[in-house]
Short mmCIF file of C-alpha atoms in Angstrom, two decimals:
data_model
loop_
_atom_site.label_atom_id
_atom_site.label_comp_id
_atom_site.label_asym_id
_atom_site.label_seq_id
_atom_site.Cartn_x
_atom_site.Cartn_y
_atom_site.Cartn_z
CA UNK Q 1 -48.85 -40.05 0.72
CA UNK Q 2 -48.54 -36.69 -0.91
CA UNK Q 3 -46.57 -35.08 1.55
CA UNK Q 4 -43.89 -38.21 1.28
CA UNK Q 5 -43.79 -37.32 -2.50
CA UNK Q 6 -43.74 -33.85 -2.03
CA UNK Q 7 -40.82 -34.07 0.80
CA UNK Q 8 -38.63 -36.89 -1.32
CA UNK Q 9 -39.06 -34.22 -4.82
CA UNK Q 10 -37.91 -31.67 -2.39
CA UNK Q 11 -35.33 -33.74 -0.91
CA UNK Q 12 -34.06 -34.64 -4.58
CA UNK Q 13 -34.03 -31.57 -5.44
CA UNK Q 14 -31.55 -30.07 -2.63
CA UNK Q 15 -29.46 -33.65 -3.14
CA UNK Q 16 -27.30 -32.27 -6.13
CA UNK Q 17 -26.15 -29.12 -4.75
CA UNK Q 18 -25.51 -30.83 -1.13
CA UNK Q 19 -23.26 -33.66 -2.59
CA UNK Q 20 -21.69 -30.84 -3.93
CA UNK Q 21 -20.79 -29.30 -0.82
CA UNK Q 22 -19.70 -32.56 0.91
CA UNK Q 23 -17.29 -33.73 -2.01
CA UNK Q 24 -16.12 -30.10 -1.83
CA UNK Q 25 -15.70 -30.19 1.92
CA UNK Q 26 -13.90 -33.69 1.69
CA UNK Q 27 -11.53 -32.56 -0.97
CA UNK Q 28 -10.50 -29.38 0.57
CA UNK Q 29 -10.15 -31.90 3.84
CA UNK Q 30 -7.76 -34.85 2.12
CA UNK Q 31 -5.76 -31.28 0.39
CA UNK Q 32 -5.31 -29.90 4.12
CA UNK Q 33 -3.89 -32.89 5.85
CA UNK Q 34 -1.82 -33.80 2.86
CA UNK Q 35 -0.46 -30.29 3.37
CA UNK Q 36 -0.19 -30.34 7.37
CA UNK Q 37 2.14 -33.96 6.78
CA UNK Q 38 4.16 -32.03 4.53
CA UNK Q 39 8.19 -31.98 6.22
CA UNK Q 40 7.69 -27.07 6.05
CA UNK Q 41 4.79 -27.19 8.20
CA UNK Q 42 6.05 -29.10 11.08
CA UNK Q 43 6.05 -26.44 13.29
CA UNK Q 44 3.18 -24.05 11.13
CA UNK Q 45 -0.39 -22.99 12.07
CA UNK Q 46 -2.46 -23.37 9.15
CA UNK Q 47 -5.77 -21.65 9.01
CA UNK Q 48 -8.18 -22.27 6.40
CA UNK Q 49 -11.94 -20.84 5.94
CA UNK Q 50 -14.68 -21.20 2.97
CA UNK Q 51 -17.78 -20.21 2.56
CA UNK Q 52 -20.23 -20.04 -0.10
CA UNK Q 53 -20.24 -16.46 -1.54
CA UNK Q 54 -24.01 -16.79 -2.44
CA UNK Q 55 -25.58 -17.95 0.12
CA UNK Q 56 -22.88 -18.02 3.12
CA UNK Q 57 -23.23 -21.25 4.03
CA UNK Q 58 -20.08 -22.61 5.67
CA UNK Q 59 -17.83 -24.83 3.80
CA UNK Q 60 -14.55 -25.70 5.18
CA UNK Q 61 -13.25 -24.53 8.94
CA UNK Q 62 -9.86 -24.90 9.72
CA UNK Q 63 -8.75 -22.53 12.24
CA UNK Q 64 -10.51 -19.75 11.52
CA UNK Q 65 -10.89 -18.26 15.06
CA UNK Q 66 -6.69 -18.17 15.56
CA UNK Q 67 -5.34 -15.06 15.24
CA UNK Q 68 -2.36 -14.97 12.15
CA UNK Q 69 -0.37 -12.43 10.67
CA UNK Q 70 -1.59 -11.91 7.36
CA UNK Q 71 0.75 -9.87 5.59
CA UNK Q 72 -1.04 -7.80 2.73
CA UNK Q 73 -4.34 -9.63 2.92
CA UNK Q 74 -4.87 -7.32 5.93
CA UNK Q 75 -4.86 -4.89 3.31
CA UNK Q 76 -8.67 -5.84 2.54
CA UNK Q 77 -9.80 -4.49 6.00
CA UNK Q 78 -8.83 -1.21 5.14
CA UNK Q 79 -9.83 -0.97 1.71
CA UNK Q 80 -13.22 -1.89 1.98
CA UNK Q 81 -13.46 0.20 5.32
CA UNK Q 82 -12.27 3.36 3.60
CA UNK Q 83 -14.72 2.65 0.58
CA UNK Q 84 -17.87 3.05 2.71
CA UNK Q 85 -16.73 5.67 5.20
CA UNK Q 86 -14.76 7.75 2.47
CA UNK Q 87 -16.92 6.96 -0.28
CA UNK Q 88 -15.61 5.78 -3.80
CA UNK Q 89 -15.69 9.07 -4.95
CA UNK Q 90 -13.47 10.67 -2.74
CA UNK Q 91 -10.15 12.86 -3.33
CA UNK Q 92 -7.08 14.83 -1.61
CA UNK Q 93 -6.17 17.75 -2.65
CA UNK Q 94 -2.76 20.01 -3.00
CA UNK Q 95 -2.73 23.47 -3.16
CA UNK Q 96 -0.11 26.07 -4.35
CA UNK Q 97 -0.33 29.27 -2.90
CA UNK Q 98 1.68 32.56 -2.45
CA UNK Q 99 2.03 34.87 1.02
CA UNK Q 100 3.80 38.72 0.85
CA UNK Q 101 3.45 41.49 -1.69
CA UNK Q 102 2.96 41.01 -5.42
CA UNK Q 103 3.81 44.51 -6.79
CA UNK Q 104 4.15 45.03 -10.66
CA UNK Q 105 4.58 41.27 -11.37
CA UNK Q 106 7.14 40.96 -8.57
CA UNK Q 107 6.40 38.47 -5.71
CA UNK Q 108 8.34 39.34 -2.27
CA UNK Q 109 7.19 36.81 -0.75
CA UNK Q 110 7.14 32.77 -0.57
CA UNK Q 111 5.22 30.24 -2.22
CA UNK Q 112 3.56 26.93 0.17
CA UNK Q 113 2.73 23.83 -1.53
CA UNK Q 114 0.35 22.68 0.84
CA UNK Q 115 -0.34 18.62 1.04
CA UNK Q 116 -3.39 16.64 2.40
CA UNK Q 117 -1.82 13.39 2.77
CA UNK Q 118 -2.01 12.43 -1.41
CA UNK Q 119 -0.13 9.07 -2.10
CA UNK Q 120 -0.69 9.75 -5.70
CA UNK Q 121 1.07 13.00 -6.45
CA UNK Q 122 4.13 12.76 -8.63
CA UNK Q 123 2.90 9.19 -9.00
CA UNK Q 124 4.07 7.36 -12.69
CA UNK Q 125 0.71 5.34 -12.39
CA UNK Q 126 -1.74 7.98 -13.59
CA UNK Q 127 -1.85 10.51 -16.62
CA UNK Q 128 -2.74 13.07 -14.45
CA UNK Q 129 -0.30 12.58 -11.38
CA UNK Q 130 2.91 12.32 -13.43
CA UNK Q 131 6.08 14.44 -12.11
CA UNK Q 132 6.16 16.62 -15.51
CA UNK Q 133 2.45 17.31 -15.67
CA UNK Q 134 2.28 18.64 -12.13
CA UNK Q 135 5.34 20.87 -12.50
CA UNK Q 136 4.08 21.84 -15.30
CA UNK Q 137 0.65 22.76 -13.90
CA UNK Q 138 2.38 24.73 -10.79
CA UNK Q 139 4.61 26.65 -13.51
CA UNK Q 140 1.55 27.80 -15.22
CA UNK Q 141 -0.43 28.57 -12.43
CA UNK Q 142 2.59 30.94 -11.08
CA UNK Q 143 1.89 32.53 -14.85
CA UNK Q 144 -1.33 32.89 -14.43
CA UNK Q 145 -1.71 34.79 -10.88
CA UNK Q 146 0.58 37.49 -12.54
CA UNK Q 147 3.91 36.29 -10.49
CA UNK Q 148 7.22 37.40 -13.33
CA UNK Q 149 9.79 37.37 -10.80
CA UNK Q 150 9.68 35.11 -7.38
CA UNK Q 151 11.99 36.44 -4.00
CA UNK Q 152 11.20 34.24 -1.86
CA UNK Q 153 11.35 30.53 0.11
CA UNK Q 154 9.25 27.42 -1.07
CA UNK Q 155 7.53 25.72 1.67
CA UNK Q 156 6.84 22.19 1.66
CA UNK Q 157 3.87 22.23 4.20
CA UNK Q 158 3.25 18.79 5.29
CA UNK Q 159 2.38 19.86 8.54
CA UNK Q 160 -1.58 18.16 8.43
CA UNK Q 161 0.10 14.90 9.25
CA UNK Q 162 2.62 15.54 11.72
CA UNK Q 163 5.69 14.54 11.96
CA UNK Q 164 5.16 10.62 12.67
CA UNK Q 165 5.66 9.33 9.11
CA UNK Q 166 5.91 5.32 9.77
CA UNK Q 167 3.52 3.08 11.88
CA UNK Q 168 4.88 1.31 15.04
CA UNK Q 169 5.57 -2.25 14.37
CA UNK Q 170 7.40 -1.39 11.41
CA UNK Q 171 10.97 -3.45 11.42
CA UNK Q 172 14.49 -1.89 10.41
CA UNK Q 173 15.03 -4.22 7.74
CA UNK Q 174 12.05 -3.25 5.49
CA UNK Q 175 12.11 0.76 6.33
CA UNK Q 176 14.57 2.35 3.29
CA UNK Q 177 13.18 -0.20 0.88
CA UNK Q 178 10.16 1.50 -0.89
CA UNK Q 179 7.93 -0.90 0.22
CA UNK Q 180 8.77 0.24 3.41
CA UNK Q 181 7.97 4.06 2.45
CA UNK Q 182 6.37 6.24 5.16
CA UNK Q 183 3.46 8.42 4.72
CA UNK Q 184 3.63 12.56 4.95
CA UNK Q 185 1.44 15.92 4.31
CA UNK Q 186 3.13 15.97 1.01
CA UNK Q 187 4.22 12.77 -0.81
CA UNK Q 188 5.88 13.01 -3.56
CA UNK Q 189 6.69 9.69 -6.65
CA UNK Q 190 4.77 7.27 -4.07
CA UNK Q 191 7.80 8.57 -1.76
CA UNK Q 192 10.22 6.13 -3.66
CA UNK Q 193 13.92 6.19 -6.00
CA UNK Q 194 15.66 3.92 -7.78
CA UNK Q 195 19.09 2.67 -6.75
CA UNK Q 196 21.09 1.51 -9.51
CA UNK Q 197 24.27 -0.74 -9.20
CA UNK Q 198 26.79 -2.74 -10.95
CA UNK Q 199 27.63 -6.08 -9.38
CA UNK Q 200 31.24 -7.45 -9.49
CA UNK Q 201 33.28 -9.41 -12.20
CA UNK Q 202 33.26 -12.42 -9.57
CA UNK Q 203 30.77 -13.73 -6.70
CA UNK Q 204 31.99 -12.47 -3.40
CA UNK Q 205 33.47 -8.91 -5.46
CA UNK Q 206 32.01 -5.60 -4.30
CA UNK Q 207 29.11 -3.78 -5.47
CA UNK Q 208 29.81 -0.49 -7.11
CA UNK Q 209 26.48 2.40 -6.80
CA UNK Q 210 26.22 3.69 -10.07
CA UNK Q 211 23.78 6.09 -9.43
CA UNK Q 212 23.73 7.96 -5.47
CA UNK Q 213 20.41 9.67 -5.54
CA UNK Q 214 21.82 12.58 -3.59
CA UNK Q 215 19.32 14.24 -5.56
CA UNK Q 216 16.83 12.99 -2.96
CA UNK Q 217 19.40 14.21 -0.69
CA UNK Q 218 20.96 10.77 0.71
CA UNK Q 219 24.46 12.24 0.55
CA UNK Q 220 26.34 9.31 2.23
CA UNK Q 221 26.61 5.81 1.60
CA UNK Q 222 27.98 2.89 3.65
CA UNK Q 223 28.10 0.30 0.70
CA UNK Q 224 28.45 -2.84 2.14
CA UNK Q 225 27.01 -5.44 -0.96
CA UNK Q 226 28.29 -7.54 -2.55
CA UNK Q 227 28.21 -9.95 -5.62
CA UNK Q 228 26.25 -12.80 -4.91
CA UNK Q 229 25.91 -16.18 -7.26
CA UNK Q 230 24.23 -16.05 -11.27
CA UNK Q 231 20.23 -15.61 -10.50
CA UNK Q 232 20.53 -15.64 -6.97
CA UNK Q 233 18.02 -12.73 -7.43
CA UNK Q 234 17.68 -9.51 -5.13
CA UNK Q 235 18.68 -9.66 -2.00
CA UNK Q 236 20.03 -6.37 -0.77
CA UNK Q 237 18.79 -3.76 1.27
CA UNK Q 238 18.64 -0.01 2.22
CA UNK Q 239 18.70 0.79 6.03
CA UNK Q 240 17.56 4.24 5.53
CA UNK Q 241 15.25 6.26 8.16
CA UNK Q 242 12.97 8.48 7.66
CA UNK Q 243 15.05 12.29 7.89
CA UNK Q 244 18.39 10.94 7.82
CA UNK Q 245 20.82 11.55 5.14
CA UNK Q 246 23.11 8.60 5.63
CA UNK Q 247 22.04 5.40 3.95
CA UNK Q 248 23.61 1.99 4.60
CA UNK Q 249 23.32 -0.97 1.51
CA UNK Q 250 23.54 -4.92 2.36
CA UNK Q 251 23.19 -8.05 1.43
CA UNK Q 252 23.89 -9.53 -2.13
CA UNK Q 253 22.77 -9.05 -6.05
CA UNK Q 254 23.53 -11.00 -8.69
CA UNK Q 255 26.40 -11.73 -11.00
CA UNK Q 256 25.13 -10.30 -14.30
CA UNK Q 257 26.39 -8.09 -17.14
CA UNK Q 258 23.64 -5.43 -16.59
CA UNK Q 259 23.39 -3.28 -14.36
CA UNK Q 260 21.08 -3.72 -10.92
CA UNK Q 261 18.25 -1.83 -9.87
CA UNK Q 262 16.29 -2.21 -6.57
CA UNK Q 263 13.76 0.61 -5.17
CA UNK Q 264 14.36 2.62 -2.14
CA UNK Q 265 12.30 5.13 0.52
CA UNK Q 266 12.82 8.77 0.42
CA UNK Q 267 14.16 10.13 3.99
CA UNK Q 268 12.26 13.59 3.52
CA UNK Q 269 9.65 13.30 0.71
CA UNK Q 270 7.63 16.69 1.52
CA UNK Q 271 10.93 18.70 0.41
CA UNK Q 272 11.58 17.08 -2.88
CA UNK Q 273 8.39 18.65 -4.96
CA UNK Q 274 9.46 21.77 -3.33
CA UNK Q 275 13.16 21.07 -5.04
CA UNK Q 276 11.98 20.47 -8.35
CA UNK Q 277 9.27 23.41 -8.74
CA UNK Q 278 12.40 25.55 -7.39
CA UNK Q 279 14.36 24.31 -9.84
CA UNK Q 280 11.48 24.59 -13.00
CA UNK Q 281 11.29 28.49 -11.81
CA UNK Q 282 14.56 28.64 -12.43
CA UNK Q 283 14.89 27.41 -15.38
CA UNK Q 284 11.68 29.39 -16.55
CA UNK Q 285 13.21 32.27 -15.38
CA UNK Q 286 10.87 33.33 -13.03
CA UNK Q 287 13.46 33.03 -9.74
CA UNK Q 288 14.77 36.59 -8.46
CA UNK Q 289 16.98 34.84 -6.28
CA UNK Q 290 17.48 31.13 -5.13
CA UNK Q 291 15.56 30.66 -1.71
CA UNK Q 292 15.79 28.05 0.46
CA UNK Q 293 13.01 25.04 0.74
CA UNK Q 294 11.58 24.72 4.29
CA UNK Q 295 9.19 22.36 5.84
CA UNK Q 296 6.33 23.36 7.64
CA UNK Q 297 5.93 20.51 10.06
CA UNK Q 298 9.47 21.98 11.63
CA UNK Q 299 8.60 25.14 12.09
CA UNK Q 300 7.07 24.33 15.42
CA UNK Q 301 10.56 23.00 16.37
CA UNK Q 302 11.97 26.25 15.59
CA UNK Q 303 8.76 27.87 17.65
CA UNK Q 304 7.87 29.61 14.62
CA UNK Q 305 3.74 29.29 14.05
CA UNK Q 306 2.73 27.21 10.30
CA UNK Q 307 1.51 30.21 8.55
CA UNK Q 308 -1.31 30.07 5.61
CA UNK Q 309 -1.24 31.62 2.18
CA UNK Q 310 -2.49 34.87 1.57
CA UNK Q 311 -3.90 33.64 -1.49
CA UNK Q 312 -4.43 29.93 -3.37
CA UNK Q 313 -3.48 29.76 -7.22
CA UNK Q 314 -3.81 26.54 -7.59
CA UNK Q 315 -5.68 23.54 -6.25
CA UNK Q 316 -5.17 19.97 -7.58
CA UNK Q 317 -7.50 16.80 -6.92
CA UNK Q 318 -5.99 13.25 -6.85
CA UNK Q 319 -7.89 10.49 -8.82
CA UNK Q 320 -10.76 9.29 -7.06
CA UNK Q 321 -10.56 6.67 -4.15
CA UNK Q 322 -12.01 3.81 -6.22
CA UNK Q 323 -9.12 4.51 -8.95
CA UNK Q 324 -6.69 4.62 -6.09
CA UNK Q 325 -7.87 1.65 -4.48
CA UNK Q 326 -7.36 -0.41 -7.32
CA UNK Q 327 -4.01 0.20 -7.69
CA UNK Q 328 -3.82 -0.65 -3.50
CA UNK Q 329 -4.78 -3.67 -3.88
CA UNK Q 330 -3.78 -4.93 -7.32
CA UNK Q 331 0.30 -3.75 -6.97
CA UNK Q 332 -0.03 -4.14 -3.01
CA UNK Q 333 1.32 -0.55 -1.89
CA UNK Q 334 1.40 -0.53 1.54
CA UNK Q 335 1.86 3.77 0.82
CA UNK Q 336 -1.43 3.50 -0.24
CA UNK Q 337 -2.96 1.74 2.97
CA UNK Q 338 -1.05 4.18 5.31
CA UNK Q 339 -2.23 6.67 3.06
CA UNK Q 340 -6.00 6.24 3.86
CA UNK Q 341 -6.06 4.42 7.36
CA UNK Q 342 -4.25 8.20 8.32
CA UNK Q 343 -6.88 9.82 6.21
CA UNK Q 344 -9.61 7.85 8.06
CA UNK Q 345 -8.80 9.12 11.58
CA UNK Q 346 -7.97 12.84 10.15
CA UNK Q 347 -11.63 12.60 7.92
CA UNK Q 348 -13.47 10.88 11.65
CA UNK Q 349 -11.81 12.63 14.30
CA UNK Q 350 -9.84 16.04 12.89
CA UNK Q 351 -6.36 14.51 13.94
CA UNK Q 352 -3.99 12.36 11.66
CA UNK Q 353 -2.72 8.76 13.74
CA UNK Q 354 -2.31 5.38 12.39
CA UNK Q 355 -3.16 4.23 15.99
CA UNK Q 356 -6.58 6.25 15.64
CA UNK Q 357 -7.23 5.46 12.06
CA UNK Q 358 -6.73 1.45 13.04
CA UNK Q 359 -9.25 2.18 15.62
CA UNK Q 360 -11.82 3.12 13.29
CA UNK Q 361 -11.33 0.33 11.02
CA UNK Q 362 -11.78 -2.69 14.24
CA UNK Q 363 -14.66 -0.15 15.29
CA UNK Q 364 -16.18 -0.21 11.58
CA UNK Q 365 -15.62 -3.76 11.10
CA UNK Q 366 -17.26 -4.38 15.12
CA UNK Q 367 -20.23 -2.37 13.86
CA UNK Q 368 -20.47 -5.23 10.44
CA UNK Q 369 -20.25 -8.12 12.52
CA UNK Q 370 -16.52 -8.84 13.26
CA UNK Q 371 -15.49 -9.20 16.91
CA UNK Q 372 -13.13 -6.42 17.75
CA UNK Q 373 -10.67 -8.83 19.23
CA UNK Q 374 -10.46 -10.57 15.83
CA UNK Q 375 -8.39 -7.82 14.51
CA UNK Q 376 -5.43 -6.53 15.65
CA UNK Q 377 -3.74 -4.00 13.59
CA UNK Q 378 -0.97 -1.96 13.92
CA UNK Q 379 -1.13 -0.44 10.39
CA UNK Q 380 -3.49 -0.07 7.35
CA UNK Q 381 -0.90 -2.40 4.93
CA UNK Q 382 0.05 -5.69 6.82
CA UNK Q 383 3.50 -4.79 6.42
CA UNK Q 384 3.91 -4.86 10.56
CA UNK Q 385 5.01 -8.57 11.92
CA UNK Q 386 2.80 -7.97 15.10
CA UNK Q 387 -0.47 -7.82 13.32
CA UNK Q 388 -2.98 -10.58 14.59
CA UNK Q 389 -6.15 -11.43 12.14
CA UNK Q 390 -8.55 -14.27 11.67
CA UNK Q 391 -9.44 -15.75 8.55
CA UNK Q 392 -13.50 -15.72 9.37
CA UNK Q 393 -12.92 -12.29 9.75
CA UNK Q 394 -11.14 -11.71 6.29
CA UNK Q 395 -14.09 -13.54 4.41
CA UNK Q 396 -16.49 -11.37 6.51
CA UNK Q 397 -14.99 -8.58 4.75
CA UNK Q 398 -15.43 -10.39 1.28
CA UNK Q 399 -19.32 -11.15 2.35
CA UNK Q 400 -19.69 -7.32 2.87
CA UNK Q 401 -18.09 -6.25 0.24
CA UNK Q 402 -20.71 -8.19 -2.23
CA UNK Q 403 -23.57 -6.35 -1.12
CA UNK Q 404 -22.44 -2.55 -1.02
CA UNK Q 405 -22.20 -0.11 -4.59
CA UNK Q 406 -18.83 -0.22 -4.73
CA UNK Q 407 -18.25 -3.87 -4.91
CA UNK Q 408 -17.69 -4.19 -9.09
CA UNK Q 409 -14.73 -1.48 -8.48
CA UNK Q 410 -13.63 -3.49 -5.05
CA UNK Q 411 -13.49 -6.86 -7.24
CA UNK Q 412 -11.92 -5.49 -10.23
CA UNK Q 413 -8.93 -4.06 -7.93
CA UNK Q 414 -8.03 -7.97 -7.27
CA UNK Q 415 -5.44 -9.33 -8.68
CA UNK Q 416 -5.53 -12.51 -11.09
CA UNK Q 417 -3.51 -15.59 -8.99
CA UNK Q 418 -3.35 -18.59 -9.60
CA UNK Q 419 -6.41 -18.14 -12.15
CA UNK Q 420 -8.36 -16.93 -9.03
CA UNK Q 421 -9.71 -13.25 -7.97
CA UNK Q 422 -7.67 -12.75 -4.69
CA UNK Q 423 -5.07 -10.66 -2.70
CA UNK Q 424 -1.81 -12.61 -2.03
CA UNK Q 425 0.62 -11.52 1.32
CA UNK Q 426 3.98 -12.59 2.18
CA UNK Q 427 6.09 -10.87 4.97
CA UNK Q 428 8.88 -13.43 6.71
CA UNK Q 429 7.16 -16.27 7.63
CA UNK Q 430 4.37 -16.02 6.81
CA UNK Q 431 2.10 -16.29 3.36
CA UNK Q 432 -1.02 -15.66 3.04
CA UNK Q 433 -4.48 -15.51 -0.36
CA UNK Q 434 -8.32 -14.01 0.18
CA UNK Q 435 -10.33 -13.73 -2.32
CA UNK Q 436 -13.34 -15.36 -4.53
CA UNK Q 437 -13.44 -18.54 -6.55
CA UNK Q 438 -16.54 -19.36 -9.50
CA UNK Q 439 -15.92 -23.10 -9.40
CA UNK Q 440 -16.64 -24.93 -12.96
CA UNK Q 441 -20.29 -25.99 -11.02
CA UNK Q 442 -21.53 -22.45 -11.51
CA UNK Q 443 -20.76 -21.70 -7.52
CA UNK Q 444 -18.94 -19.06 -5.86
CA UNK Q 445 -16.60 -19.32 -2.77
CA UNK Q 446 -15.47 -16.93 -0.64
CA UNK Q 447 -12.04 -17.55 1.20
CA UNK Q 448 -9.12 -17.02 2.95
CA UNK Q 449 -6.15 -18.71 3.54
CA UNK Q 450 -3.17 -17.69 5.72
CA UNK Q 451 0.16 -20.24 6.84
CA UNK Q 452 2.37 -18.85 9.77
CA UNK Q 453 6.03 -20.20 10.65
CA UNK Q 454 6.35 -22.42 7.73
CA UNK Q 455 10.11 -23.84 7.27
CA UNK Q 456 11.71 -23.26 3.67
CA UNK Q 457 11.51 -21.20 1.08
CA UNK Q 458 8.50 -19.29 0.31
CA UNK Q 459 7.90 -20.48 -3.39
CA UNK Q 460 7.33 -24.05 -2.45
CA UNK Q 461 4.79 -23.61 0.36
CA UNK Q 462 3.07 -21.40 -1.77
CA UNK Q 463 2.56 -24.14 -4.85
CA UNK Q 464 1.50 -26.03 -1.60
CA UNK Q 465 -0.98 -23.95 -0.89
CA UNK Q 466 -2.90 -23.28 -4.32
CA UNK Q 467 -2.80 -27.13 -4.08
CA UNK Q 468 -5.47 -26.47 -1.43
CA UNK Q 469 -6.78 -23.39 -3.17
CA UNK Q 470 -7.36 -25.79 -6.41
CA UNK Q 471 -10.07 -27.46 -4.63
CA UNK Q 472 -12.07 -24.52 -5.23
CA UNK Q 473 -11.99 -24.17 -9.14
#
């Protein structure tokens, strides 16, 4: 008689918490087939998987074995990857250095800038990776070794990474937009310019460019926008590849008074710091003569051997990983993920290649529980189309994440949607949220959430989907 008492107390006891569960499982189920009816997902996949953060119990399974695109959410895989094998703490560092003869404050010689893949130098984001600071950093240290007078070439060497600066996968309409921004030895302003415009008197009228940016030496441009309707929003784009100084501009901005500003890719990002520190010597009098910029990863074109510096003046650290990550994750900078799924394979195998570094992070994520075969990347930002991932395998990463060091950094870097803690994607087609829900019961949820092939426009399946999401709060 006892034990009957002691199992119904017990039995009581678990009863709150697994009504819970059910209603929450039942909701989330009436949300999902409300959804699935819906006229834009006719001809979708919908995958959705919950679990409880605490305990990892399984909540809701929809799907969560079918491989989707998932757009920037894949951008979780390599973040948390490159946390644990790089280490929160980690940095990349830039040299300046000088080769030749310094004799009596005279430098016959040149002067390398030497990259190690940074995605922060020159970056606006930081006080200590602004343009101006760095310049002004590089002037000093040419002060400082003794150098009065410079005869010489500046070489950009961006030769550690090759000569491959964009992932395969990658389509023409998003490379020459800066989210479409490849990754080099030397980056330089998160590789990216501003393209400024002034739309038309009338819809249909042509687009004049205000402002070229032959400065990042784009020196012809095949203008072909033109004035689309009041708030029709931004809809032109750059078809710009990487080394190429002909840019072509299409599609549509608005009619509006002001001028028009959309964000493109710089073709050869390694030169430009080069530019600008030839210019500041220059102007600080410390040029004997105007030299030309080269880059180091042609020289092997030429047949001419990447030479060192005889000596280093200067070497500069990047913020740490974990202050780098956040900004990954929170303003979704696919730079950023190329960034470190290249530094990956040059930091595990001596040799920088997305195809290696995306490698590393299936292997990593095998070795945590995740079946290889649930994750195929081509890239460390979810930019490419052809990337495959399941959503069990996206709140696998979330259920890791909670129980290593870095987590409170890892969880901070989220951004705030929809009043929850997760990452949001959206390439064509495709939309996609991961992240962590406290739910007014005191519980926390892990989960992920990813629609393929939905019909419409993107705003309204997304309102759809934090319908589902809502469930969770």
């Amino acid at each position: 008689m006892r034990n009957k008492l002691l199992t119904g107390l017990f039995c009581s006891m678990l009863l709150p918490g697994t009504v819970i569960s059910q209603s929450l499982a039942d909701r989330l189920q009436t949300a999902v087939k409300k959804m699935e009816a819906d006229t834009q997902m006719k001809h979708a996949i919908f995958s959705l998987y919950v679990e409880d953060a605490a305990t990892g119990a399984i909540i809701f399974d929809k799907n969560s074995q079918v491989g989707l695109a998932p757009a920037s959410c894949q951008k979780l895989f390599t973040s948390a990857a490159a946390l644990d094998i790089l280490g929160p703490d980690y940095r990349y560092s830039t040299s300046l250095g000088y080769s030749g003869k310094l004799v009596k404050g005279l430098l016959k010689g040149d002067l390398y800038i030497t990259g190690s893949g940074d995605p922060t130098l020159g970056s606006w984001r930081y006080d200590s990776t602004k343009e101006e600071l760095i310049l002004s950093r590089w002037i000093r240290a040419v002060r400082d070794a003794g150098i009065k007078q410079f005869d010489g070439d500046i070489i950009a060497d961006d030769s550690r990474w090759g000569t491959q600066p964009l992932p395969g996968g990658w389509i023409w309409e998003d490379i020459g937009n800066y989210y479409g921004a490849g990754t080099w030895g030397l980056n330089w302003h998160e590789n990216q310019y501003d393209l400024r415009m002034k739309p038309g008197r009338a819809e249909g009228d042509s687009v004049k460019i205000v402002r070229p940016a032959d400065e990042y030496e784009i020196f012809n441009w095949g203008n072909e926008l033109r004035t689309g309707a009041p708030g029709s929003g931004d809809n032109a784009f750059i078809y710009l590849p990487p080394y190429s100084p002909i840019a072509f501009v299409r599609g549509t901005i608005p009619l509006q008074k002001e001028d028009f500003v959309i964000s493109g890719s710089i073709p050869i990002p390694p030169r430009y710091p080069a530019i600008l520190l030839g210019e500041r010597l220059n102007k600080e009098g410390l040029a004997a003569t105007t030299g030309e910029v080269l880059m180091a990863s042609e020289f092997p074109l030429e047949k001419k051997p990447v030479g060192d510096p005889d000596m280093v003046i200067d070497r500069y650290f990047s913020p740490r990983l974990d202050s780098i990550n956040y900004w990954f994750l929170r303003k979704s900078i696919n730079l950023y993920g190329e960034a470190l799924i290249k530094t990956l394979s040059f930091e595990k195998t001596g040799t920088v290649s997305t195809e290696k570094g995306a490698e590393i992070v299936r292997n990593f994520w095998g070795q945590h529980g995740i079946e290889p075969s649930a994750i195929h990347i081509l890239d460390g930002s979810g930019l490419s189309p052809q990337n495959r991932v399941t959503t069990d395998a996206l709140v696998n990463v979330l259920r890791y994440a909670k129980g290593r060091p870095w987590f409170p950094a890892f969880y901070r870097a989220l951004p705030e949607i929809n009043g929850m803690k997760m990452k949001s994607g959206a390439i064509g087609g495709a939309r996609s949220f991961t992240g962590y829900q406290l739910s007014r019961d005191g519980r926390e949820y892990a989960f992920s959430l990813i629609v393929n092939n939905y019909d419409g426009p993107s705003s309204s399946i997304v309102k759809k989907m934090f319908g589902v999401l809502d469930q969770l709060k």
